[in-house]
Coordinates of C-alpha atoms in Angstrom, one line a residue:
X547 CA -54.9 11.8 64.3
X548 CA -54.9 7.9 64.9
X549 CA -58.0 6.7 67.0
X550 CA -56.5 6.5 70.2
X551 CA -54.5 9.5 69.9
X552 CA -50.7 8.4 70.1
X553 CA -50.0 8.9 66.6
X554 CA -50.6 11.0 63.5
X555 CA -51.3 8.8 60.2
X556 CA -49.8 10.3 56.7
X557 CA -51.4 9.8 53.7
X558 CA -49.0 10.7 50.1
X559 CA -50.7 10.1 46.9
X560 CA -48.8 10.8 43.4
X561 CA -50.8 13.6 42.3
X562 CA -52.1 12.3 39.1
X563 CA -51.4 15.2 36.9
X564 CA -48.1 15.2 37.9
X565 CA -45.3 15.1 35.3
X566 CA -42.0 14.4 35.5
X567 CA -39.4 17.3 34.5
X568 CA -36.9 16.3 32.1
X569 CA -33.9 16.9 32.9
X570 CA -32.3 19.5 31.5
X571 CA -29.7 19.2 28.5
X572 CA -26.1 19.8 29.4
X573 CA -25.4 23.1 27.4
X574 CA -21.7 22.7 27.7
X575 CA -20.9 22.7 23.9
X576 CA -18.2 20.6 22.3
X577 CA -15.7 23.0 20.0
X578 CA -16.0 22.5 16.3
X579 CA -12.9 21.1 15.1
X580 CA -11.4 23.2 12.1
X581 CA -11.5 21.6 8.9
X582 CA -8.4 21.0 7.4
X583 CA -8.9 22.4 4.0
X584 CA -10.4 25.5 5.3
X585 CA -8.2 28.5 4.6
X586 CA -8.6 30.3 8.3
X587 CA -5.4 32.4 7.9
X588 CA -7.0 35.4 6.5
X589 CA -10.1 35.6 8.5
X590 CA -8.4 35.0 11.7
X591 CA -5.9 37.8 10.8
X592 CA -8.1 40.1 9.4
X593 CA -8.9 43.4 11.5
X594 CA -12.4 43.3 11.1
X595 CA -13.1 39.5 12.5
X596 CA -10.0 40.9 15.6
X597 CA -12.4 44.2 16.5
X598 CA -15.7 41.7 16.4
X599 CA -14.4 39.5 19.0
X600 CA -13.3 42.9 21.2
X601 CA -16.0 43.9 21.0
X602 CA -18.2 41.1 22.4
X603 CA -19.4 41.4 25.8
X604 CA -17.7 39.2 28.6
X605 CA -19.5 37.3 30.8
X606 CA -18.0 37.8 34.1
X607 CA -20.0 37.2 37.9
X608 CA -20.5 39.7 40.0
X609 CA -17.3 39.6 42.4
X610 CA -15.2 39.4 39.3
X611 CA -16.9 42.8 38.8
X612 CA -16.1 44.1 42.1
X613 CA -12.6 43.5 42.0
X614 CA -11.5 44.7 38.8
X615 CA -13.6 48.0 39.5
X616 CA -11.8 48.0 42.9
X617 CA -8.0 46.7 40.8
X618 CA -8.0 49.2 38.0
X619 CA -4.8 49.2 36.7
X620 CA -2.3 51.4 37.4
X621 CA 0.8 52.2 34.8
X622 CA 4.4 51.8 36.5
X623 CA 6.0 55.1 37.5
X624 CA 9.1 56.1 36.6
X625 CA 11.9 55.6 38.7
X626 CA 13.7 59.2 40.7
X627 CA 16.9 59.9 40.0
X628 CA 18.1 57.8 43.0
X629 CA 17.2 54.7 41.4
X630 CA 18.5 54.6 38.0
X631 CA 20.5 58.3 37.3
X632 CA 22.9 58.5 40.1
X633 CA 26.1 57.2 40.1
X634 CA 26.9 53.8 41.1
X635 CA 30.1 55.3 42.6
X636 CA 28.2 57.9 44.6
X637 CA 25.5 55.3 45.6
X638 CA 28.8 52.9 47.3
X639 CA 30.0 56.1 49.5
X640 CA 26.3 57.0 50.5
X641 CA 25.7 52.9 51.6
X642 CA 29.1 53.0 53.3
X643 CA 28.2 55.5 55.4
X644 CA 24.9 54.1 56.6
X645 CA 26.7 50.4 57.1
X646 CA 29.0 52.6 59.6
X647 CA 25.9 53.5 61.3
X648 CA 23.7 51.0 61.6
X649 CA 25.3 47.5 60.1
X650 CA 25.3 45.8 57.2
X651 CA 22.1 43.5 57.8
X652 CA 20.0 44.5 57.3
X653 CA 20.7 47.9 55.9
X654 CA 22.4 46.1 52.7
X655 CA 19.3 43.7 52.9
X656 CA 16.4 47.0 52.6
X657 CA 18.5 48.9 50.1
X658 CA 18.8 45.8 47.4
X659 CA 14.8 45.9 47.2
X660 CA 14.7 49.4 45.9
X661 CA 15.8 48.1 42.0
X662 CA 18.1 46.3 40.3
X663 CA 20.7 49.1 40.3
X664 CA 20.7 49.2 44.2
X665 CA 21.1 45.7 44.1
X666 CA 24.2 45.8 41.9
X667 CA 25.6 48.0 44.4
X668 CA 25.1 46.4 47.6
X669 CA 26.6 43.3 46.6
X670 CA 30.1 45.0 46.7
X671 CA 32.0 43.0 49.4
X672 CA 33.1 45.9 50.8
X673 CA 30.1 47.1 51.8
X674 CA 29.9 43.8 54.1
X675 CA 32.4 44.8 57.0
X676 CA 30.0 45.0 60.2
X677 CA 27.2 41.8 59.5
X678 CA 24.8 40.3 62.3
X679 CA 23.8 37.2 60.9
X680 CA 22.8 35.5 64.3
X681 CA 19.3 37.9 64.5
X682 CA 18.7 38.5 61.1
X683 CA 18.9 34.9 59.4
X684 CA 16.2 32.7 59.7
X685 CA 16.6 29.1 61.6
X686 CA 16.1 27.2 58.1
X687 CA 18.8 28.9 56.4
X688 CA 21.3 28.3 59.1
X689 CA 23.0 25.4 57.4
X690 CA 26.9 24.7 56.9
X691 CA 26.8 25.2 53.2
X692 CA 25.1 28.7 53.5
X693 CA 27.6 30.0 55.9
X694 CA 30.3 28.6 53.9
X695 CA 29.2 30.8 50.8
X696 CA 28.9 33.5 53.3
X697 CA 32.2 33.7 54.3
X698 CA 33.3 33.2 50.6
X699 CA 30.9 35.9 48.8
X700 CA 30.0 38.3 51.3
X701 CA 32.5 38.4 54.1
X702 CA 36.2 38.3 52.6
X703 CA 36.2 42.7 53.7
X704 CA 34.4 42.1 56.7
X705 CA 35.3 43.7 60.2
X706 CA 32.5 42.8 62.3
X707 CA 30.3 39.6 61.9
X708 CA 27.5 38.3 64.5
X709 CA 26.5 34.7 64.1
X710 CA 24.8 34.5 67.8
X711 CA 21.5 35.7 69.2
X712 CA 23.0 38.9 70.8
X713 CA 26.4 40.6 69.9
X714 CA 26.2 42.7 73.2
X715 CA 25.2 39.7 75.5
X716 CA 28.5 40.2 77.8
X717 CA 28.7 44.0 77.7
X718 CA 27.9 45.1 81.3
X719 CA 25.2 48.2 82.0
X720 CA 26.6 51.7 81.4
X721 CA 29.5 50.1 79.3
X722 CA 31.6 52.8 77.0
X723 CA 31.2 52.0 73.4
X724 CA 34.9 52.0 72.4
X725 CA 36.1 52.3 68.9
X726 CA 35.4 48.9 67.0
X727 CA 38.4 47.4 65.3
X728 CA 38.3 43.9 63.4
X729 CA 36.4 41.2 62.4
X730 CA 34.2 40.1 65.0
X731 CA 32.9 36.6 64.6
X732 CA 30.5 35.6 67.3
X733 CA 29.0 31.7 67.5
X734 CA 26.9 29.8 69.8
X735 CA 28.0 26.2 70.8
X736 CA 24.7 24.2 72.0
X737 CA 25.3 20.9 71.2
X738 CA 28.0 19.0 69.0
X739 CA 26.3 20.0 65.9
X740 CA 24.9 23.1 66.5
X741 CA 27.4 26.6 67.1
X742 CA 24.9 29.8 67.4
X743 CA 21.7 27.5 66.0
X744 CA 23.7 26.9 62.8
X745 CA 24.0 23.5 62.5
X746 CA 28.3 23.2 61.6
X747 CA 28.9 19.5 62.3
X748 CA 33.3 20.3 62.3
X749 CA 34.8 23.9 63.7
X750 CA 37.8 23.0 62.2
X751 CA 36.2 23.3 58.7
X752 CA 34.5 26.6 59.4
X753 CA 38.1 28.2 60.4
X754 CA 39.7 26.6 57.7
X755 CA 37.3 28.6 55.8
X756 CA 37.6 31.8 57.2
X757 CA 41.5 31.9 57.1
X758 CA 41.3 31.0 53.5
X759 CA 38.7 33.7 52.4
X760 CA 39.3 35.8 55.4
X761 CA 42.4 36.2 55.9
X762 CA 42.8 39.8 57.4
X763 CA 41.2 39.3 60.6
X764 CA 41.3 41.3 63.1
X765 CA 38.9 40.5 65.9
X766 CA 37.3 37.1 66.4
X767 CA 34.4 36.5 69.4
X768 CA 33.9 32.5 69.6
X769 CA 31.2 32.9 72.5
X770 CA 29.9 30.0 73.2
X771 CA 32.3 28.0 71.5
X772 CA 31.9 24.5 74.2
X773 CA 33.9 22.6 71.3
X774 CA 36.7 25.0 71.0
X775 CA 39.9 23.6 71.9
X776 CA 43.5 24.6 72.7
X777 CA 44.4 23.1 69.0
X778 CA 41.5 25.5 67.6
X779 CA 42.6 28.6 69.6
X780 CA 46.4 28.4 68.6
X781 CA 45.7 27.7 65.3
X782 CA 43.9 31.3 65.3
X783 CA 46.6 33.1 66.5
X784 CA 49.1 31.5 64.2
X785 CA 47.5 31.5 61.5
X786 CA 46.0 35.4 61.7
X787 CA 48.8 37.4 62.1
X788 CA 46.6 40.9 62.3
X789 CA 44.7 39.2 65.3
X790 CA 44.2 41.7 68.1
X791 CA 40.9 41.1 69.8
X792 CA 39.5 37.4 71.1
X793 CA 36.2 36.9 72.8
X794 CA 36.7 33.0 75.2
X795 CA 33.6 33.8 76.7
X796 CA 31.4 30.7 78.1
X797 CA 33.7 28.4 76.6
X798 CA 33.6 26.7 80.1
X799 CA 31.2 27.7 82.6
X800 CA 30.9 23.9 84.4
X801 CA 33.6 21.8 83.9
X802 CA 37.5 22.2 83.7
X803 CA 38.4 20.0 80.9
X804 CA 42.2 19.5 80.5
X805 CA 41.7 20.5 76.3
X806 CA 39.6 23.2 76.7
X807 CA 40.9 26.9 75.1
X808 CA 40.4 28.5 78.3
X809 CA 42.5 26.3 80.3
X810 CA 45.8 27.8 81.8
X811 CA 48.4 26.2 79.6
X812 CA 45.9 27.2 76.5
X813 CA 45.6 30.5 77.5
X814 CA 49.5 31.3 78.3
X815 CA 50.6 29.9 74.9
X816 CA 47.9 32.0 73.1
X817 CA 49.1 35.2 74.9
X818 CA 53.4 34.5 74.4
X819 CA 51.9 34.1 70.8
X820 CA 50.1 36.8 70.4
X821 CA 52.5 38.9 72.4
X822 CA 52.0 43.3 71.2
X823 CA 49.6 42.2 69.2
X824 CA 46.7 41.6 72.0
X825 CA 44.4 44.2 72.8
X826 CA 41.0 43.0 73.8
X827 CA 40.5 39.8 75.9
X828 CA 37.1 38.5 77.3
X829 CA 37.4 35.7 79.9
X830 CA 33.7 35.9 81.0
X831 CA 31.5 33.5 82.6
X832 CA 34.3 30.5 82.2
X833 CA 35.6 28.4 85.2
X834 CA 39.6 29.6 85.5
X835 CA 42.5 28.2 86.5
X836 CA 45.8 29.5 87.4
X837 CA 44.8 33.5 87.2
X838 CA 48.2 34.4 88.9
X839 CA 50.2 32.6 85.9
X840 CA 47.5 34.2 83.3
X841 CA 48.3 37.9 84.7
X842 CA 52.2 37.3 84.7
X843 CA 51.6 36.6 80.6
X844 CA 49.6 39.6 80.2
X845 CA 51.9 41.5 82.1
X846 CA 55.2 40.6 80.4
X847 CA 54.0 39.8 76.7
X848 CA 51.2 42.4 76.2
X849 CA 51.6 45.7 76.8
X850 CA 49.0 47.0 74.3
X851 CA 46.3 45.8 76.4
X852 CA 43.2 47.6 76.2
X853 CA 40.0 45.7 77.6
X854 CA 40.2 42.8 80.4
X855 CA 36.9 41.1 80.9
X856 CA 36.9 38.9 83.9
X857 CA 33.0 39.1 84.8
X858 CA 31.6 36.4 86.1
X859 CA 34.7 34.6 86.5
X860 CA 35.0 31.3 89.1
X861 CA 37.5 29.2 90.3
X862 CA 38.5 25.5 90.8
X863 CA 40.1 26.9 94.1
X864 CA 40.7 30.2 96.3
X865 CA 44.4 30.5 95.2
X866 CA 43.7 30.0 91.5
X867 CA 41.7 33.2 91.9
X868 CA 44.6 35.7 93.5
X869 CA 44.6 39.1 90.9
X870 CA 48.3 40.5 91.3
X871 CA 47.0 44.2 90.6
X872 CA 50.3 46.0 90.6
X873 CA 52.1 43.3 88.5
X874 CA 49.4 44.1 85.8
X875 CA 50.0 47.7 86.4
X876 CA 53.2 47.1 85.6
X877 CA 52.9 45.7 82.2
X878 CA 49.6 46.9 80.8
X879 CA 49.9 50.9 81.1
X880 CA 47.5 51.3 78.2
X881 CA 44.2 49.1 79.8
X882 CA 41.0 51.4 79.6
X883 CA 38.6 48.6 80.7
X884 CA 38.9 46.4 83.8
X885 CA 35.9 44.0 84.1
X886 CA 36.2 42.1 87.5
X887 CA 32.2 41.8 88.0
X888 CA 30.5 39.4 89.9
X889 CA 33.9 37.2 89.8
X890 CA 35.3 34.9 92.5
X891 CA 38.7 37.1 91.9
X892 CA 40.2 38.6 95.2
X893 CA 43.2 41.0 95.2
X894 CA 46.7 39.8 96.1
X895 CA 48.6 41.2 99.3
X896 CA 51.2 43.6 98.2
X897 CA 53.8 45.5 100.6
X898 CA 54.0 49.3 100.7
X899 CA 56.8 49.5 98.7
X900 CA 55.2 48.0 95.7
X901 CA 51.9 49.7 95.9
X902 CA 54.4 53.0 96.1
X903 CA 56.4 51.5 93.1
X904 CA 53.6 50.8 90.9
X905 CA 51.9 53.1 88.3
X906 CA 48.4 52.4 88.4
X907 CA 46.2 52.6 85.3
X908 CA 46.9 55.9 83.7
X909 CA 44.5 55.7 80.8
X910 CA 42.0 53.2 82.9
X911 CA 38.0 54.5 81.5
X912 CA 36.0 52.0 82.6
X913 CA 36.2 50.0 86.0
X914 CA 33.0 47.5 87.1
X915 CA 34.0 45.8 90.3
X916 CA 30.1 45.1 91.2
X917 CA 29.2 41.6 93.3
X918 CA 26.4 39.7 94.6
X919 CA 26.1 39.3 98.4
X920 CA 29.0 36.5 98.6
X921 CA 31.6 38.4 97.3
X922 CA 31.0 42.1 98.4
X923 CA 32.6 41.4 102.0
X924 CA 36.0 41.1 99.2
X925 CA 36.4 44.5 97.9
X926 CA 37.0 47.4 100.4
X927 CA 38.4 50.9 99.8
X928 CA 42.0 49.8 99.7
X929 CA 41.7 47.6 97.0
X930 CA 39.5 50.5 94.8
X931 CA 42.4 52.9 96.0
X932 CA 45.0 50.4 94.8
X933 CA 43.5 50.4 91.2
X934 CA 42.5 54.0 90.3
X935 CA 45.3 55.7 92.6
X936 CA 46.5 57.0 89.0
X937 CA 43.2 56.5 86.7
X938 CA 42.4 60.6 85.9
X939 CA 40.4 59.7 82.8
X940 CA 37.6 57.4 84.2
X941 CA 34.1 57.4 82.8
X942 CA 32.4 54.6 84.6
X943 CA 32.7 53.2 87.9
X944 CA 30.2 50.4 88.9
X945 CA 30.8 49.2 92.8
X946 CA 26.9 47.8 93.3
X947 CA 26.6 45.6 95.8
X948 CA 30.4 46.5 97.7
X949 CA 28.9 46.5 101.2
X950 CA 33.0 47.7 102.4
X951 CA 32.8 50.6 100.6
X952 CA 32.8 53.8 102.4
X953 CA 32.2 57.7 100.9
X954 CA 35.5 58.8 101.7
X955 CA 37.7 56.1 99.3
X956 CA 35.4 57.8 96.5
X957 CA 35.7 61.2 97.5
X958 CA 39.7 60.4 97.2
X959 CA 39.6 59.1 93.4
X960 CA 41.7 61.7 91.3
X961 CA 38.5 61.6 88.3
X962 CA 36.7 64.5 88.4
X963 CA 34.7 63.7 85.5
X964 CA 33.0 60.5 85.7
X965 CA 29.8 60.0 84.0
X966 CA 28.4 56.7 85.0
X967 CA 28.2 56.2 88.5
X968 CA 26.7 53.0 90.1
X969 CA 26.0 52.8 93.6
X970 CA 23.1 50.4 94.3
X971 CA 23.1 48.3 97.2
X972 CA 26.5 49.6 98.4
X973 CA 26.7 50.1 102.3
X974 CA 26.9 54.3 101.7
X975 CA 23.2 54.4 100.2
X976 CA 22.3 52.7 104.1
X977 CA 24.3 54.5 106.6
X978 CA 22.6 58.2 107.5
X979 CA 25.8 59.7 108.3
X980 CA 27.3 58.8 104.6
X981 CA 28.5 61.7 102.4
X982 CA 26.1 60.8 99.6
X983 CA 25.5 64.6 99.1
X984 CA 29.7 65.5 98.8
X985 CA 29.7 62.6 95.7
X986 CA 27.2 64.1 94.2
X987 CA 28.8 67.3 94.1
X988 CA 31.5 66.3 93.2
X989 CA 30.6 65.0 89.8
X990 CA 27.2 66.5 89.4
X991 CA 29.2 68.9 86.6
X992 CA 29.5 65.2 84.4
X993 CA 27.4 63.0 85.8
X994 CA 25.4 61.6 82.9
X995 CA 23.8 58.2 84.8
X996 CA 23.5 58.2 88.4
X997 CA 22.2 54.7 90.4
X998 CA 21.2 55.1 93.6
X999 CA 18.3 52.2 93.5
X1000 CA 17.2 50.8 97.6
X1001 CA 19.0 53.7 99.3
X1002 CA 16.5 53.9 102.4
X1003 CA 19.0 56.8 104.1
X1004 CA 16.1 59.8 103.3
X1005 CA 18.4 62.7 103.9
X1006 CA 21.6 62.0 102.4
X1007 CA 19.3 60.9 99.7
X1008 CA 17.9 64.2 99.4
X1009 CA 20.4 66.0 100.3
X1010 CA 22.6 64.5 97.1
X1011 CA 18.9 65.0 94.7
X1012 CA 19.5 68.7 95.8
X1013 CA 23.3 68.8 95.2
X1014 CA 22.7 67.8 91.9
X1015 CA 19.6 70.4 91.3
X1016 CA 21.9 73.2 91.9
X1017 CA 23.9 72.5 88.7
X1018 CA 20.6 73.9 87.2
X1019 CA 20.4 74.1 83.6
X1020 CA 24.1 72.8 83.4
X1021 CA 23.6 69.4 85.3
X1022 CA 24.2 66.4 82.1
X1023 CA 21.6 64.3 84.0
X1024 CA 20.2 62.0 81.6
X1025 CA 19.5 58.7 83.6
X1026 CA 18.2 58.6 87.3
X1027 CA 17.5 55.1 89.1
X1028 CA 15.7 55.3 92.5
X1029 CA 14.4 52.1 92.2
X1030 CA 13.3 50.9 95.9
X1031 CA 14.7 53.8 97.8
X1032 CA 13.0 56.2 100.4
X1033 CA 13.4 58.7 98.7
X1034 CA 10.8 62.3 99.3
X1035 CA 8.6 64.6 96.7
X1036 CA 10.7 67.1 97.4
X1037 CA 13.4 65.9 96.6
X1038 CA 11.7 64.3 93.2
X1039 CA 10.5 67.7 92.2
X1040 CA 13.9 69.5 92.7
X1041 CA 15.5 67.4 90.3
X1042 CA 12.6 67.6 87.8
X1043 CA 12.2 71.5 88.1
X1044 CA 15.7 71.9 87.4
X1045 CA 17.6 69.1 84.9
X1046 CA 16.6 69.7 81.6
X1047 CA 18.4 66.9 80.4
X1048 CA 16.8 64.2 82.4
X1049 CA 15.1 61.4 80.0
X1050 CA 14.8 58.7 82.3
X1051 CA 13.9 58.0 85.7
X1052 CA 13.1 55.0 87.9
X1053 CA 10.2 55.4 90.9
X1054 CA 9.5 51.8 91.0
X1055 CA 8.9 50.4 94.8
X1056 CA 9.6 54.2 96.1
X1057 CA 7.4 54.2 99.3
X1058 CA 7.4 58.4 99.8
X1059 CA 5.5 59.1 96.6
X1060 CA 2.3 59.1 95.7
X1061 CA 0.4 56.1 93.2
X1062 CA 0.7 56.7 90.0
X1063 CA 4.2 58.3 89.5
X1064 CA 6.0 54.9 90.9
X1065 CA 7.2 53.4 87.6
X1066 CA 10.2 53.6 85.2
X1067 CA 9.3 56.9 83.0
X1068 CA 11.3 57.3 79.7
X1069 CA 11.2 59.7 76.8
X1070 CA 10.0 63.2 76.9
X1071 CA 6.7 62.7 77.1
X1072 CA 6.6 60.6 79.8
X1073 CA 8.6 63.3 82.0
X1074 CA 6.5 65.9 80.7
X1075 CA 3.3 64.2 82.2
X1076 CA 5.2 63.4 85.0
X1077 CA 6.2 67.3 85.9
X1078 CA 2.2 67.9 84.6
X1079 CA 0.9 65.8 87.2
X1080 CA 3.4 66.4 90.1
X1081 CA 2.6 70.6 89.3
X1082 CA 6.4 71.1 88.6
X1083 CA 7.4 73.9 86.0
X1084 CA 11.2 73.4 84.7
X1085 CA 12.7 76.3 85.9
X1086 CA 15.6 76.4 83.5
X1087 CA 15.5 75.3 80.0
X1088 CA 18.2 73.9 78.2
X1089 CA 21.4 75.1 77.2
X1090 CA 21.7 75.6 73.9
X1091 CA 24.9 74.1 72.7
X1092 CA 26.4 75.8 68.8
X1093 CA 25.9 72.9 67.1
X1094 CA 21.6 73.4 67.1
X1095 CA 22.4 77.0 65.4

């Protein structure tokens, strides 16, 4: 320590022993370059120098140890007789039935990784009839050229094909799946370069393609489509004379452009084309004009008409949107699906006599007339009497949101065995003199999905819970929405204790019960709990159909 004890003073002396290490010679040695006159043939190819270099120990470190203790290696097993004995003929019937189930992407896509035989088989085009390539292709392969070779490799058999995010995105809640027919195409437009994220820089070129290696089509959806012109959509149905189905839907949700394939001259040419032919039509989410002239097309040209999609529909003006119901009557005797949802669409006056006169919609399945708060003051109980005065067959009816609707225009509808019933926010779930109870009767023998979310009338809410308890062990119930409603215990536990059948039910916001239980419950062990923890015993189990025998 320094004097005045600020500092600390270090002293280093070299050690005078000390030596100085050498450093160490690099022991890296330098190979010994073969002479050239030395006869190594022999030596090198002689067993006993090959078994003394075996048998030399290698010099490995310790994690090189530890992994190939860990990686011992394992001899390839042979292959089952799926794989490499069964017939490829008997392989394509086995793969066609699963692409009828479930697609083919990626069904084909799994199955060609089992071996090289599989592989074989899956690239039959045949095989390729119902393909989603919107959800199962990567951004980075969505490129022109790769949905050029598409259509020429893969898709010259196909029926169904999917180049947008969702195939379903316009089918409405509780829709029927109908029979499938066709090639179904399905693009998104974002920008002029880009159609369902794939970048396609012409349209024309992309159906120029498909009607030379596609010819047979059947069924085209061109969602999305903002580029698609009247030019594009005749050329379709000229050019595909098997043509039945056509998806328009969000061609033109903002502006009316004169050129645009949904306007009114476009469409009316398109149907005179197509004529018999035309069975499906989806007009969703599009800004309309001239609805009046489109139905009088439909109705004189197209009496094969099987689906009408008009969700979502607006207009450039109140008299473009007039629906002349008994002129489509008239001429479409074979539509099974009316789609009028959320739609600035209002139904035409019409006398006595022509309401008398017209036939209704014999064959009509599906009907969804539901509306926001705007348009519900539209559609009363004549206009649902004027549609399904003759509709015996329906399946689905979806009025949410009809605030005219009274019980006693649906206790008139001839169906007695609808399975979808929506009811939600209709002016019946309110008023505590409504006949909620004699609807439930009526179709508690087929009701599969009933909706009765924010009904705050308690009894006739109950009383219709009980009505359809009484069907007991023969009540279909599968689907139950109380979301929001007043709703009691009781009446919860009723249906609980005696549908079987019930796999899903909605409690959400229901201010009778108790914490816990007010959430959406699916699957059979989430209504097991929830019968568990309300103390309710199902009273009657299941009928047993012949088919489990």
């Amino acid at each position: 320590i320094s004097d005045n004890k600020i500092g600390i003073k270090l002293c280093i002396k070299k050690a005078s022993d000390a030596t100085v290490q050498p450093k160490k010679p690099n022991r890296k040695r330098a190979r010994k370059p073969k002479s050239l006159n030395e006869d190594s043939s022999d030596e090198a190819g002689s067993p006993e120098k090959r078994n003394r270099r075996n048998e030399k120990p290698r010099k490995t470190n310790n994690n090189t140890e530890k992994r190939s203790a860990e990686e011992d290696y394992k001899p390839p097993e042979d292959q089952s007789v799926w794989a490499n004995q069964l017939p490829e003929h008997v392989l394509h019937m086995i793969f066609k039935n699963i692409v009828q189930d479930e697609g083919s992407v990626p069904a084909l896509i799994r199955l060609s990784r089992v071996c090289s035989t599989w592989y074989k088989v899956t690239q039959s085009p045949s095989l390729w009839r119902t393909v989603d390539l919107g959800t199962w292709t990567k951004d980075r392969f969505k490129t022109e050229p790769k949905l050029k070779w598409l259509i020429e490799h893969r898709l010259q058999h196909a029926t169904e094909v999917g180049l947008g995010k969702d195939m379903m995105q316009n089918a409405n809640v509780g829709e029927l799946r109908a029979t499938k027919r066709g090639l179904t195409l399905q693009f998104r437009f974002h920008s002029g370069r880009y159609v369902g994220n794939w970048k396609i820089t012409n349209v024309q070129c992309v159906l120029d393609k498909l009607y030379e290696f596609v010819p047979n089509l059947v069924g085209i959806t061109l969602t999305g489509w903002k580029a698609l012109t009247a030019d594009h959509l005749m050329f379709l149905v000229q050019n595909f004379k098997r043509l039945e189905s056509v998806d328009l839907s969000s061609i033109n949700a903002e502006v009316n452009a004169n050129k645009t394939a949904v306007g009114q001259s476009s469409l009316c040419n398109a149907i005179t084309e197509m004529g018999s032919r035309l069975t499906h039509l989806h007009l969703a989410h599009n800004r309309l004009s001239g609805i009046p002239q489109i139905v009088k097309a439909l109705s004189t040209y197209c009496p094969n008409l099987v689906l009408l999609d008009l969700s979502n529909v607006s207009t450039i003006a109140i008299s473009h949107g007039i629906l002349h119901i008994e002129q489509l009557q008239q001429g479409c005797q074979k539509l099974k699906i009316l789609r009028i949802t959320n739609s600035h669409i209002n139904l035409s006056t019409a006398t006595l006599q022509e309401q008398m006169e017209s036939p209704g919609f014999p064959a009509l399945e599906e009907l969804s007339v539901a509306s926001l708060a705007d348009e519900s003051r539209l559609f009363n109980d004549e206009y649902l009497q004027r549609i399904l005065k003759t509709s015996t067959q329906l399946k689905l009816l979806d009025v949410r949101g009809c605030s005219r609707l009274t019980h006693d225009s649906l206790i008139r509808l001839p169906t007695w065995d609808l399975k979808h019933l929506f009811l939600s926010g209709c002016s019946l779930t309110r008023d505590v003199s409504s006949g909620l109870e004699l609807i439930a009767s009526k179709w508690a023998h087929s009701l599969i999905e009933f909706d009765l979310a924010w009904a705050n009338a308690t009894k006739p809410l109950d009383d219709a819970l009980k009505a359809l308890a009484d069907k007991g062990s023969e009540s279909p119930l599968n689907h139950l929405n109380l979301c929001g409603s007043s709703v009691s215990l009781e009446a919860v536990k009723e249906v609980l204790a005696n549908c079987p059948h019930i796999n899903s039910i909605n409690l959400a916001s229901c201010r009778g019960l108790p914490r816990g239980v007010k959430r959406l419950l699916q699957g059979e062990q989430e209504i097991a709990e929830l019968r568990e923890n309300l103390g309710v015993t199902l009273k009657r189990p299941p009928v047993k159909s012949p088919r489990d025998d």
